[in-house]
CSV table of C-alpha atoms in Angstrom, one decimal:
chain,number,residue,atom,x,y,z
A,1,MET,CA,48.5,99.6,60.1
A,2,LYS,CA,46.2,100.0,63.0
A,3,PRO,CA,43.9,97.0,63.9
A,4,GLN,CA,40.7,99.2,64.0
A,5,ASN,CA,41.2,100.1,60.4
A,6,CYS,CA,42.4,97.0,58.9
A,7,LEU,CA,38.9,95.7,57.7
A,8,ILE,CA,37.9,99.2,56.4
A,9,LEU,CA,40.9,99.2,54.4
A,10,ALA,CA,40.8,95.8,53.0
A,11,LEU,CA,37.2,95.8,51.9
A,12,PHE,CA,37.0,99.4,50.6
A,13,LEU,CA,40.5,100.3,49.2
A,14,GLN,CA,39.3,99.1,45.6
A,15,VAL,CA,35.8,99.2,44.3
A,16,LEU,CA,35.0,96.5,41.8
A,17,VAL,CA,32.7,97.1,39.2
A,18,LEU,CA,31.6,94.7,36.4
A,19,LEU,CA,31.0,96.5,33.0
A,20,ASN,CA,30.2,95.3,29.6
A,21,LEU,CA,30.0,98.4,27.3
A,22,SER,CA,27.6,96.8,25.1
A,23,VAL,CA,24.8,97.5,27.6
A,24,GLY,CA,23.3,101.1,27.5
A,25,VAL,CA,21.4,102.7,30.4
A,26,LEU,CA,19.7,106.1,30.8
A,27,SER,CA,20.2,107.6,34.5
A,28,ALA,CA,20.1,110.9,36.4
A,29,ASP,CA,22.9,113.4,36.8
A,30,ASN,CA,25.9,111.5,37.7
A,31,ASN,CA,26.3,114.1,40.8
A,32,ASN,CA,23.1,112.7,42.1
A,33,TYR,CA,22.7,109.2,41.3
A,34,THR,CA,21.8,105.8,43.2
A,35,ARG,CA,22.3,102.2,42.7
A,36,ASN,CA,19.0,101.9,40.8
A,37,ASP,CA,20.6,104.1,38.0
A,38,PHE,CA,22.5,101.2,37.1
A,39,PRO,CA,21.2,98.1,35.4
A,40,VAL,CA,19.9,95.4,37.5
A,41,ASP,CA,22.5,92.8,36.7
A,42,PHE,CA,25.4,95.6,37.3
A,43,ILE,CA,27.6,94.1,39.8
A,44,PHE,CA,29.5,96.2,42.6
A,45,GLY,CA,31.9,94.7,45.1
A,46,SER,CA,35.3,95.2,46.7
A,47,GLY,CA,38.7,93.7,46.1
A,48,THR,CA,41.9,92.9,48.2
A,49,SER,CA,45.0,90.5,47.5
A,50,ALA,CA,46.4,87.8,49.7
A,51,TYR,CA,49.4,89.4,50.9
A,52,GLN,CA,47.6,92.7,51.7
A,53,VAL,CA,45.0,90.8,54.2
A,54,GLU,CA,45.8,87.2,55.0
A,55,GLY,CA,48.4,87.5,57.4
A,56,ALA,CA,49.5,84.1,59.0
A,57,ALA,CA,52.5,84.5,56.6
A,58,ASN,CA,54.3,81.6,58.6
A,59,GLU,CA,51.5,79.4,59.8
A,60,ASP,CA,50.0,76.2,58.6
A,61,GLY,CA,52.6,75.2,55.9
A,62,ARG,CA,52.8,78.5,54.0
A,63,ALA,CA,56.0,79.1,52.6
A,64,PRO,CA,57.5,82.6,51.8
A,65,SER,CA,56.5,84.2,48.5
A,66,ILE,CA,59.1,86.9,46.4
A,67,TRP,CA,57.0,89.6,48.3
A,68,ASP,CA,57.8,88.2,51.9
A,69,THR,CA,61.5,88.3,50.8
A,70,PHE,CA,60.9,91.8,49.5
A,71,ALA,CA,59.3,93.0,52.7
A,72,TYR,CA,61.7,91.1,55.1
A,73,ALA,CA,64.7,93.1,53.3
A,74,GLY,CA,63.1,96.3,54.3
A,75,PHE,CA,61.8,97.4,50.8
A,76,ALA,CA,58.3,97.7,52.2
A,77,HIS,CA,58.5,100.6,54.3
A,78,GLY,CA,59.1,98.5,57.3
A,79,GLU,CA,55.7,96.7,57.0
A,80,ASN,CA,55.2,92.9,56.2
A,81,GLY,CA,52.3,90.5,55.7
A,82,ASP,CA,52.9,88.4,58.7
A,83,ILE,CA,49.7,89.7,60.4
A,84,ALA,CA,48.5,92.2,57.5
A,85,CYS,CA,44.3,92.1,58.3
A,86,ASP,CA,44.4,88.8,59.7
A,87,SER,CA,41.9,87.6,57.3
A,88,TYR,CA,43.2,84.1,57.5
A,89,HIS,CA,41.7,83.9,61.1
A,90,LYS,CA,39.1,86.6,60.7
A,91,TYR,CA,37.4,85.7,57.3
A,92,LYS,CA,34.0,85.3,58.6
A,93,GLU,CA,34.0,88.9,60.2
A,94,ASP,CA,35.2,90.0,56.7
A,95,VAL,CA,32.4,88.3,55.0
A,96,LYS,CA,29.8,89.4,57.4
A,97,LEU,CA,31.1,93.1,57.0
A,98,MET,CA,30.6,92.6,53.2
A,99,VAL,CA,26.9,91.4,53.6
A,100,GLU,CA,26.2,94.3,56.1
A,101,THR,CA,27.8,96.7,53.3
A,102,GLY,CA,25.6,95.3,50.6
A,103,LEU,CA,28.4,93.9,48.3
A,104,ASP,CA,27.6,91.9,45.4
A,105,ALA,CA,31.0,90.7,44.6
A,106,TYR,CA,34.4,90.1,46.3
A,107,ARG,CA,37.6,89.9,44.5
A,108,PHE,CA,40.8,88.2,46.1
A,109,SER,CA,43.8,86.4,45.3
A,110,ILE,CA,45.2,82.9,46.2
A,111,SER,CA,48.6,82.6,47.9
A,112,TRP,CA,50.6,80.2,45.6
A,113,SER,CA,52.9,79.6,48.3
A,114,ARG,CA,50.0,78.8,50.7
A,115,LEU,CA,48.5,76.4,48.5
A,116,ILE,CA,51.7,74.8,47.0
A,117,PRO,CA,54.5,75.9,49.4
A,118,ASN,CA,57.3,75.2,47.1
A,119,GLY,CA,55.4,76.0,43.9
A,120,ILE,CA,55.3,72.6,42.7
A,121,GLY,CA,54.6,69.3,44.5
A,122,PRO,CA,51.8,68.6,47.1
A,123,VAL,CA,49.1,70.6,48.0
A,124,ASN,CA,49.2,71.9,51.4
A,125,PRO,CA,46.0,70.7,53.2
A,126,LYS,CA,45.7,73.6,55.6
A,127,GLY,CA,45.8,75.9,52.8
A,128,LEU,CA,43.3,74.2,50.8
A,129,GLN,CA,41.1,74.2,53.9
A,130,TYR,CA,41.4,77.9,54.5
A,131,TYR,CA,40.5,78.8,50.9
A,132,ASN,CA,37.5,76.4,50.7
A,133,ASN,CA,36.5,77.8,54.0
A,134,LEU,CA,36.7,81.4,52.7
A,135,ILE,CA,34.9,80.2,49.4
A,136,ASN,CA,32.0,78.6,51.1
A,137,GLU,CA,31.6,81.5,53.5
A,138,LEU,CA,31.2,83.6,50.5
A,139,VAL,CA,28.7,81.5,48.7
A,140,ARG,CA,26.7,81.1,52.0
A,141,ASN,CA,26.1,84.5,52.1
A,142,GLY,CA,25.4,85.1,48.2
A,143,ILE,CA,28.7,86.9,47.5
A,144,GLU,CA,29.9,86.3,43.7
A,145,LEU,CA,33.6,85.3,43.8
A,146,HIS,CA,36.2,86.7,41.5
A,147,VAL,CA,39.8,84.9,42.0
A,148,THR,CA,43.1,86.1,41.0
A,149,LEU,CA,46.0,83.3,40.8
A,150,HIS,CA,49.1,85.5,41.0
A,151,ASN,CA,49.5,89.1,42.5
A,152,TYR,CA,53.2,89.7,42.6
A,153,ASP,CA,53.7,86.7,45.1
A,154,LEU,CA,55.5,83.9,43.2
A,155,PRO,CA,56.7,81.6,45.5
A,156,GLN,CA,60.2,82.2,46.5
A,157,ALA,CA,61.0,78.6,46.1
A,158,LEU,CA,60.7,79.1,42.2
A,159,GLU,CA,62.6,82.3,42.1
A,160,ASP,CA,65.5,80.5,43.8
A,161,GLU,CA,65.2,77.6,41.6
A,162,TYR,CA,65.1,78.9,38.1
A,163,ALA,CA,64.7,82.8,38.6
A,164,GLY,CA,60.6,82.5,38.2
A,165,TRP,CA,59.3,84.7,35.5
A,166,LEU,CA,62.5,84.8,33.5
A,167,SER,CA,62.5,81.1,32.8
A,168,ARG,CA,60.0,79.2,30.5
A,169,ASP,CA,59.7,76.7,33.3
A,170,VAL,CA,57.5,79.0,35.4
A,171,ILE,CA,54.7,78.3,32.2
A,172,LYS,CA,54.4,74.8,33.2
A,173,ASP,CA,54.4,75.1,37.1
A,174,PHE,CA,51.9,78.1,36.7
A,175,THR,CA,49.4,76.2,34.6
A,176,ASN,CA,49.9,72.9,37.1
A,177,TYR,CA,49.0,75.6,39.9
A,178,ALA,CA,45.8,76.9,38.0
A,179,ASP,CA,44.9,73.3,37.5
A,180,VAL,CA,44.7,72.7,41.0
A,181,CYS,CA,42.8,75.8,41.8
A,182,PHE,CA,40.5,75.1,38.8
A,183,ARG,CA,39.9,71.6,40.3
A,184,GLU,CA,39.5,72.4,43.9
A,185,PHE,CA,37.6,75.7,43.7
A,186,GLY,CA,36.1,75.6,40.3
A,187,ASP,CA,32.8,74.3,41.0
A,188,ARG,CA,32.1,77.5,43.1
A,189,VAL,CA,34.2,80.2,41.4
A,190,LYS,CA,33.0,81.1,38.0
A,191,TYR,CA,35.5,84.3,37.4
A,192,TRP,CA,39.2,83.7,37.3
A,193,THR,CA,42.1,86.1,36.5
A,194,THR,CA,45.4,84.6,35.8
A,195,VAL,CA,48.1,87.4,36.7
A,196,ASN,CA,47.3,90.7,38.1
A,197,GLU,CA,48.5,93.7,36.1
A,198,PRO,CA,51.3,91.9,34.0
A,199,ASN,CA,52.4,95.2,32.3
A,200,ILE,CA,53.2,97.0,35.9
A,201,PHE,CA,54.6,93.9,37.4
A,202,ALA,CA,57.1,93.2,34.5
A,203,VAL,CA,58.2,96.9,34.2
A,204,GLY,CA,58.2,97.5,37.9
A,205,SER,CA,59.9,94.4,39.1
A,206,TYR,CA,62.4,93.8,36.1
A,207,ASP,CA,63.1,97.2,34.5
A,208,GLN,CA,63.0,99.7,37.4
A,209,GLY,CA,63.6,97.4,40.4
A,210,LEU,CA,60.7,98.7,42.5
A,211,SER,CA,58.9,95.6,43.2
A,212,PRO,CA,59.7,92.3,44.0
A,213,PRO,CA,62.2,90.3,42.9
A,214,ARG,CA,63.8,93.8,42.4
A,215,ARG,CA,65.7,93.4,39.3
A,216,CYS,CA,67.3,96.0,37.2
A,217,SER,CA,70.7,97.3,35.8
A,218,PRO,CA,72.2,100.7,35.7
A,219,PRO,CA,71.4,103.5,34.5
A,220,PHE,CA,67.6,102.6,34.4
A,221,CYS,CA,67.2,101.4,38.3
A,222,VAL,CA,65.1,103.2,40.7
A,223,ILE,CA,66.8,101.6,43.4
A,224,ASN,CA,70.3,100.0,44.0
A,225,SER,CA,70.7,96.5,42.5
A,226,THR,CA,73.3,94.3,41.7
A,227,LYS,CA,71.0,91.7,39.6
A,228,GLY,CA,69.0,92.1,36.4
A,229,ASN,CA,69.0,93.3,33.0
A,230,SER,CA,66.6,96.2,32.3
A,231,THR,CA,67.1,96.1,28.6
A,232,ILE,CA,65.7,92.6,28.0
A,233,GLU,CA,64.0,91.3,31.1
A,234,PRO,CA,60.9,93.2,31.3
A,235,TYR,CA,60.0,91.9,27.6
A,236,LEU,CA,61.0,88.5,28.7
A,237,VAL,CA,58.7,88.5,31.7
A,238,GLY,CA,55.8,90.0,29.7
A,239,HIS,CA,56.3,87.2,27.0
A,240,HIS,CA,56.3,84.1,29.6
A,241,ILE,CA,53.4,85.8,31.5
A,242,LEU,CA,51.2,85.8,28.3
A,243,LEU,CA,52.2,82.1,27.4
A,244,ALA,CA,51.6,81.1,31.1
A,245,HIS,CA,48.1,83.0,30.8
A,246,SER,CA,47.1,81.4,27.7
A,247,SER,CA,48.2,78.0,28.7
A,248,ALA,CA,46.1,78.2,31.9
A,249,VAL,CA,43.2,79.5,29.8
A,250,ARG,CA,43.5,76.7,27.3
A,251,LEU,CA,43.7,74.0,30.2
A,252,TYR,CA,40.4,75.5,31.4
A,253,ARG,CA,38.5,75.6,28.1
A,254,ARG,CA,39.5,72.0,27.7
A,255,LYS,CA,39.2,70.4,30.8
A,256,TYR,CA,36.8,72.5,33.0
A,257,LYS,CA,34.6,74.9,31.0
A,258,GLU,CA,32.1,72.4,29.9
A,259,GLU,CA,31.3,71.5,33.4
A,260,GLN,CA,32.1,74.6,35.5
A,261,HIS,CA,30.8,77.1,32.8
A,262,GLY,CA,33.2,79.8,34.3
A,263,PHE,CA,35.5,82.5,32.6
A,264,VAL,CA,39.0,83.2,32.7
A,265,GLY,CA,40.7,86.6,31.9
A,266,THR,CA,43.6,88.8,33.0
A,267,SER,CA,43.8,92.4,34.2
A,268,LEU,CA,45.9,95.5,33.2
A,269,TYR,CA,47.0,98.6,35.0
A,270,THR,CA,45.6,101.8,33.1
A,271,PHE,CA,45.8,105.3,33.3
A,272,GLY,CA,44.4,108.2,31.4
A,273,LEU,CA,46.9,109.9,29.1
A,274,VAL,CA,47.3,113.8,28.5
A,275,PRO,CA,49.6,115.0,25.9
A,276,GLN,CA,51.9,117.6,27.9
A,277,THR,CA,51.2,120.0,24.6
A,278,ASN,CA,48.9,120.2,21.8
A,279,THR,CA,51.6,119.1,19.3
A,280,GLU,CA,51.5,116.2,16.8
A,281,LYS,CA,54.7,114.8,18.7
A,282,ASP,CA,53.0,114.7,22.1
A,283,LYS,CA,49.8,113.2,20.8
A,284,ALA,CA,52.1,110.6,18.9
A,285,ALA,CA,53.8,109.8,22.3
A,286,CYS,CA,50.3,109.1,23.9
A,287,GLN,CA,49.8,106.3,21.3
A,288,ARG,CA,53.0,104.9,21.7
A,289,ILE,CA,52.5,104.7,25.5
A,290,ARG,CA,49.2,103.0,24.8
A,291,ASP,CA,51.1,100.6,22.6
A,292,PHE,CA,53.7,100.0,25.2
A,293,TYR,CA,51.3,99.6,28.3
A,294,LEU,CA,48.0,98.2,26.9
A,295,GLY,CA,48.8,96.9,23.3
A,296,TRP,CA,51.6,95.0,24.9
A,297,ILE,CA,49.2,92.6,26.3
A,298,MET,CA,46.3,93.4,24.3
A,299,GLU,CA,47.6,93.0,20.8
A,300,PRO,CA,48.7,89.2,21.3
A,301,LEU,CA,45.5,88.5,23.0
A,302,LEU,CA,43.7,89.8,19.8
A,303,HIS,CA,46.0,89.1,17.0
A,304,GLY,CA,48.6,86.8,18.3
A,305,ASP,CA,51.7,89.5,18.1
A,306,TYR,CA,53.1,92.6,19.6
A,307,PRO,CA,52.3,96.1,18.4
A,308,ASN,CA,54.5,96.9,15.5
A,309,SER,CA,55.9,100.1,17.4
A,310,MET,CA,57.1,97.8,20.1
A,311,LYS,CA,58.9,95.5,17.8
A,312,GLU,CA,60.5,98.3,15.7
A,313,SER,CA,61.9,100.0,19.0
A,314,ALA,CA,62.8,97.1,20.9
A,315,GLY,CA,64.1,94.9,17.9
A,316,ALA,CA,65.3,91.5,18.9
A,317,ARG,CA,65.1,92.4,22.7
A,318,ILE,CA,61.4,91.6,22.7
A,319,PRO,CA,60.7,87.8,22.2
A,320,ALA,CA,58.8,86.5,19.0
A,321,PHE,CA,56.0,84.1,19.2
A,322,THR,CA,56.1,80.8,17.2
A,323,SER,CA,53.4,80.1,15.0
A,324,ARG,CA,51.7,77.8,17.7
A,325,GLU,CA,52.3,80.3,20.5
A,326,SER,CA,50.7,83.1,18.6
A,327,GLU,CA,47.6,81.0,17.9
A,328,GLN,CA,47.3,79.8,21.7
A,329,VAL,CA,47.7,83.5,22.9
A,330,LYS,CA,45.2,84.9,20.3
A,331,GLY,CA,41.8,84.9,21.9
A,332,SER,CA,42.9,83.5,25.2
A,333,TYR,CA,40.5,85.5,27.4
A,334,ASP,CA,36.8,85.7,28.4
A,335,PHE,CA,37.1,89.4,29.9
A,336,ILE,CA,39.6,91.9,30.6
A,337,GLY,CA,40.2,93.5,34.2
A,338,ILE,CA,41.0,97.1,34.3
A,339,ILE,CA,42.9,98.5,37.2
A,340,HIS,CA,42.8,102.1,37.2
A,341,TYR,CA,43.6,105.1,39.5
A,342,SER,CA,44.7,108.1,37.8
A,343,SER,CA,46.1,109.9,34.7
A,344,PHE,CA,49.7,111.0,33.4
A,345,ASN,CA,51.1,113.7,31.2
A,346,VAL,CA,53.0,112.6,28.3
A,347,THR,CA,55.9,114.3,26.5
A,348,ASP,CA,57.6,113.2,23.4
A,349,ASN,CA,60.9,111.9,23.9
A,350,SER,CA,62.0,110.6,20.3
A,351,ASP,CA,65.7,111.6,20.9
A,352,ALA,CA,65.8,108.5,23.4
A,353,LEU,CA,65.8,105.9,20.2
A,354,LYS,CA,69.1,107.5,19.4
A,355,THR,CA,70.6,105.8,22.5
A,356,LYS,CA,71.9,102.3,22.0
A,357,LEU,CA,71.4,101.0,25.5
A,358,ARG,CA,67.8,101.4,26.2
A,359,ASP,CA,65.3,99.9,28.7
A,360,PHE,CA,61.4,99.4,28.3
A,361,SER,CA,60.9,103.4,29.1
A,362,ALA,CA,63.3,104.5,26.8
A,363,ASP,CA,61.7,102.2,24.1
A,364,THR,CA,58.7,104.0,24.3
A,365,ALA,CA,60.3,107.4,23.3
A,366,ALA,CA,58.1,109.2,25.4
A,367,HIS,CA,58.3,110.5,29.0
A,368,LEU,CA,55.3,109.5,31.3
A,369,SER,CA,54.9,112.1,34.2
A,370,ILE,CA,54.3,109.8,37.4
A,371,GLU,CA,55.0,112.5,40.0
A,372,GLY,CA,53.0,111.5,42.8
A,373,LEU,CA,52.5,107.9,42.0
A,374,LEU,CA,55.0,106.4,44.1
A,375,THR,CA,54.4,108.8,47.3
A,376,ALA,CA,52.0,108.6,49.9
A,377,GLU,CA,50.0,111.8,48.4
A,378,GLU,CA,46.2,111.1,47.5
A,379,TYR,CA,45.4,110.6,43.6
A,380,PRO,CA,43.9,113.4,42.1
A,381,VAL,CA,40.4,112.9,41.2
A,382,THR,CA,40.4,112.6,37.5
A,383,PRO,CA,37.1,110.5,36.5
A,384,TRP,CA,37.4,111.4,32.7
A,385,ALA,CA,40.4,109.4,32.7
A,386,LEU,CA,38.6,106.3,33.4
A,387,GLN,CA,36.0,107.1,30.8
A,388,GLU,CA,38.8,107.5,28.4
A,389,VAL,CA,40.1,104.1,29.3
A,390,LEU,CA,36.9,102.5,28.6
A,391,ASP,CA,36.5,104.1,25.3
A,392,THR,CA,40.2,102.8,24.4
A,393,PHE,CA,39.1,99.3,25.1
A,394,LYS,CA,35.8,99.6,23.4
A,395,ILE,CA,37.2,101.5,20.2
A,396,HIS,CA,40.6,99.9,19.8
A,397,TYR,CA,40.7,96.3,21.7
A,398,GLY,CA,37.6,94.8,20.5
A,399,ASN,CA,35.2,96.0,23.1
A,400,PRO,CA,35.7,93.0,25.4
A,401,PRO,CA,33.7,92.4,28.5
A,402,ILE,CA,35.1,94.5,31.4
A,403,PHE,CA,35.8,94.2,35.1
A,404,ILE,CA,37.0,97.4,36.6
A,405,HIS,CA,39.0,95.2,39.4
A,406,GLU,CA,40.7,98.0,41.2
A,407,ASN,CA,39.9,101.8,41.4
A,408,GLY,CA,40.0,103.5,44.6
A,409,GLN,CA,41.7,106.5,46.7
A,410,ARG,CA,44.9,105.9,48.6
A,411,THR,CA,44.9,106.9,52.0
A,412,ALA,CA,47.5,106.4,55.1
A,413,SER,CA,47.0,103.0,56.8
A,414,ASN,CA,46.7,105.0,60.2
A,415,SER,CA,44.0,107.5,58.8
A,416,SER,CA,40.9,108.3,60.6
A,417,LEU,CA,38.0,106.1,59.7
A,418,HIS,CA,36.2,109.2,58.6
A,419,ASP,CA,37.7,108.9,55.0
A,420,VAL,CA,35.8,111.8,53.3
A,421,SER,CA,38.5,111.9,50.2
A,422,ARG,CA,37.9,108.4,49.5
A,423,VAL,CA,34.1,108.9,49.5
A,424,LYS,CA,34.6,111.9,47.0
A,425,TYR,CA,36.9,110.1,44.9
A,426,LEU,CA,34.6,106.8,44.7
A,427,HIS,CA,31.5,109.0,43.9
A,428,ALA,CA,33.2,110.8,41.0
A,429,TYR,CA,34.4,107.4,39.5
A,430,ILE,CA,31.2,105.5,39.8
A,431,GLY,CA,29.5,108.4,38.4
A,432,SER,CA,32.1,108.4,35.5
A,433,VAL,CA,31.2,104.8,34.9
A,434,LEU,CA,27.5,105.7,34.7
A,435,ASP,CA,28.2,108.2,32.1
A,436,SER,CA,30.0,105.8,30.2
A,437,LEU,CA,27.0,103.6,30.4
A,438,ARG,CA,24.6,106.2,29.1
A,439,ASN,CA,26.0,106.0,25.6
A,440,ASP,CA,24.0,103.9,23.6
A,441,PRO,CA,26.2,102.0,21.3
A,442,GLU,CA,23.7,100.8,19.1
A,443,LEU,CA,22.6,104.4,18.3
A,444,ARG,CA,18.9,104.0,18.6
A,445,ARG,CA,16.8,107.0,17.5
A,446,TYR,CA,14.6,108.7,19.9
A,447,PRO,CA,12.3,111.6,18.7
A,448,LYS,CA,12.4,114.6,20.9
A,449,LEU,CA,9.3,116.6,21.6
A,450,SER,CA,10.1,119.1,19.1
A,451,ALA,CA,10.5,116.2,16.4
A,452,LYS,CA,7.0,115.1,17.4
A,453,TRP,CA,5.4,118.4,17.4
A,454,TYR,CA,7.2,119.1,14.0
A,455,ASN,CA,5.7,115.8,12.6
A,456,GLN,CA,2.0,116.8,13.7
A,457,PHE,CA,2.7,120.3,12.0
A,458,LEU,CA,3.8,118.3,8.7
A,459,LYS,CA,0.6,116.4,8.7
A,460,GLY,CA,-1.5,119.5,8.8
A,461,THR,CA,-2.3,119.8,12.2
A,462,ARG,CA,-2.7,122.9,13.6
A,463,SER,CA,0.3,124.3,15.6
A,464,SER,CA,-0.1,125.6,19.0
A,465,LEU,CA,1.8,125.4,22.1
A,466,ILE,CA,-1.1,123.6,23.7
A,467,ALA,CA,-0.4,120.6,21.5
A,468,ALA,CA,3.3,120.7,22.4
A,469,ILE,CA,2.5,120.5,26.0
A,470,GLU,CA,0.2,117.6,25.3
A,471,LEU,CA,3.1,115.9,23.6
A,472,LYS,CA,5.0,116.1,27.2
A,473,ASN,CA,2.7,113.2,28.3
A,474,ASP,CA,4.0,111.0,25.6
A,475,SER,CA,5.4,108.1,27.4
A,476,SER,CA,7.8,107.5,24.7
A,477,LEU,CA,9.8,110.6,25.6
A,478,VAL,CA,10.2,110.2,29.4
A,479,SER,CA,12.9,107.5,29.3
A,480,VAL,CA,15.0,109.3,27.0
A,481,GLY,CA,14.9,112.8,28.2
A,482,HIS,CA,18.4,112.7,29.9
A,483,LEU,CA,20.3,111.0,27.1
A,484,PHE,CA,19.5,113.7,24.7
A,485,GLN,CA,19.2,117.0,26.4
């Protein structure tokens, strides 16, 4: 990564948009919009993760995470986070750039192994000082903080000790780590995300072996691996993440909420879904994909249990919640973060259920076309897919407060600063969010010009085009013109 590009990538790779779909707004055409077309309290910002930007991987007491091990083994295309964007030393420059850009908010993650090097035990004073310095600099400059506790970077010490997220031991250790963060930073941080995209972390890391700790089993591996079990580990990891998340939320509500007045949620990787054909089979396959990738996390958060389609396909391979666990998980969120980049085609693959040896993907009984996702190519611009995702959460998952935590175009690390393709992408997707905001969920009634003319006619007023023209000056018509055209 070229140094001159680093800050640009760190700050503009992702756009953070805070959205609550209970808000209605009327705006101009989304091809020609401004910031003023959004509600006054609508928040725009940017986001990064610790391993992408901090650098200083071997400085001031930081210990390796599973991502360091992954990178040092050569699985990250020869790159690592030893220097990254050097935000550890240049955080003041980063914050200055945020202010100059006009950002309202900044989302970043804490490196668990920088703050608590062994995952458990004493806090690293230098790590604590760094995050306090960063947080204070953001606060001084009026930047709203959104902090993620875990982004693919479990301390390697815990992976070595008990296989990390595969063990129930991680629930207690994660809760203790969260406790440190809430205690030390919660007086200034109001928005906490526990685990970043647990759905994709569990599948990518424990079924396909694409990301650390690279566990999988043949014939399901995308990589060569000698450790793992793709048939059960993704479900087990997802289960432990839900329990760790809900444990941290329970801790916050019991110990910190009254004084700090903050909010805790989690984020999910999402994508638009297109049935490959207009057949009922492919449409049903789309619903199964939603169940497995979104319902997997959302149904327990809403109802305390997994979707029926998952339990039927995975059977005993998916863990069951005890009554106490179910109650703990249910309702354990204040918001949901959405990570969204693209859309995929879905084809029915019901024959997969005839095979006894199945992994997570086979259990979906659907084929998800992800061509291009794992390449260096740019994402196609499909802003309708983001609208579909927002509608899904509104209609099917309780209309929670939504934070669009990640959305942006992929460009090469050594690409030009003149990233026109990213501008086009962001313009289309922010416009898509504006379109979603236009929909008035209260379905309020506004009479059009023709309705008011009709009203005058029915009252016996002599009809004429002159009267209609005069009605155009009616102030009650001005604000709704773009909603009902």
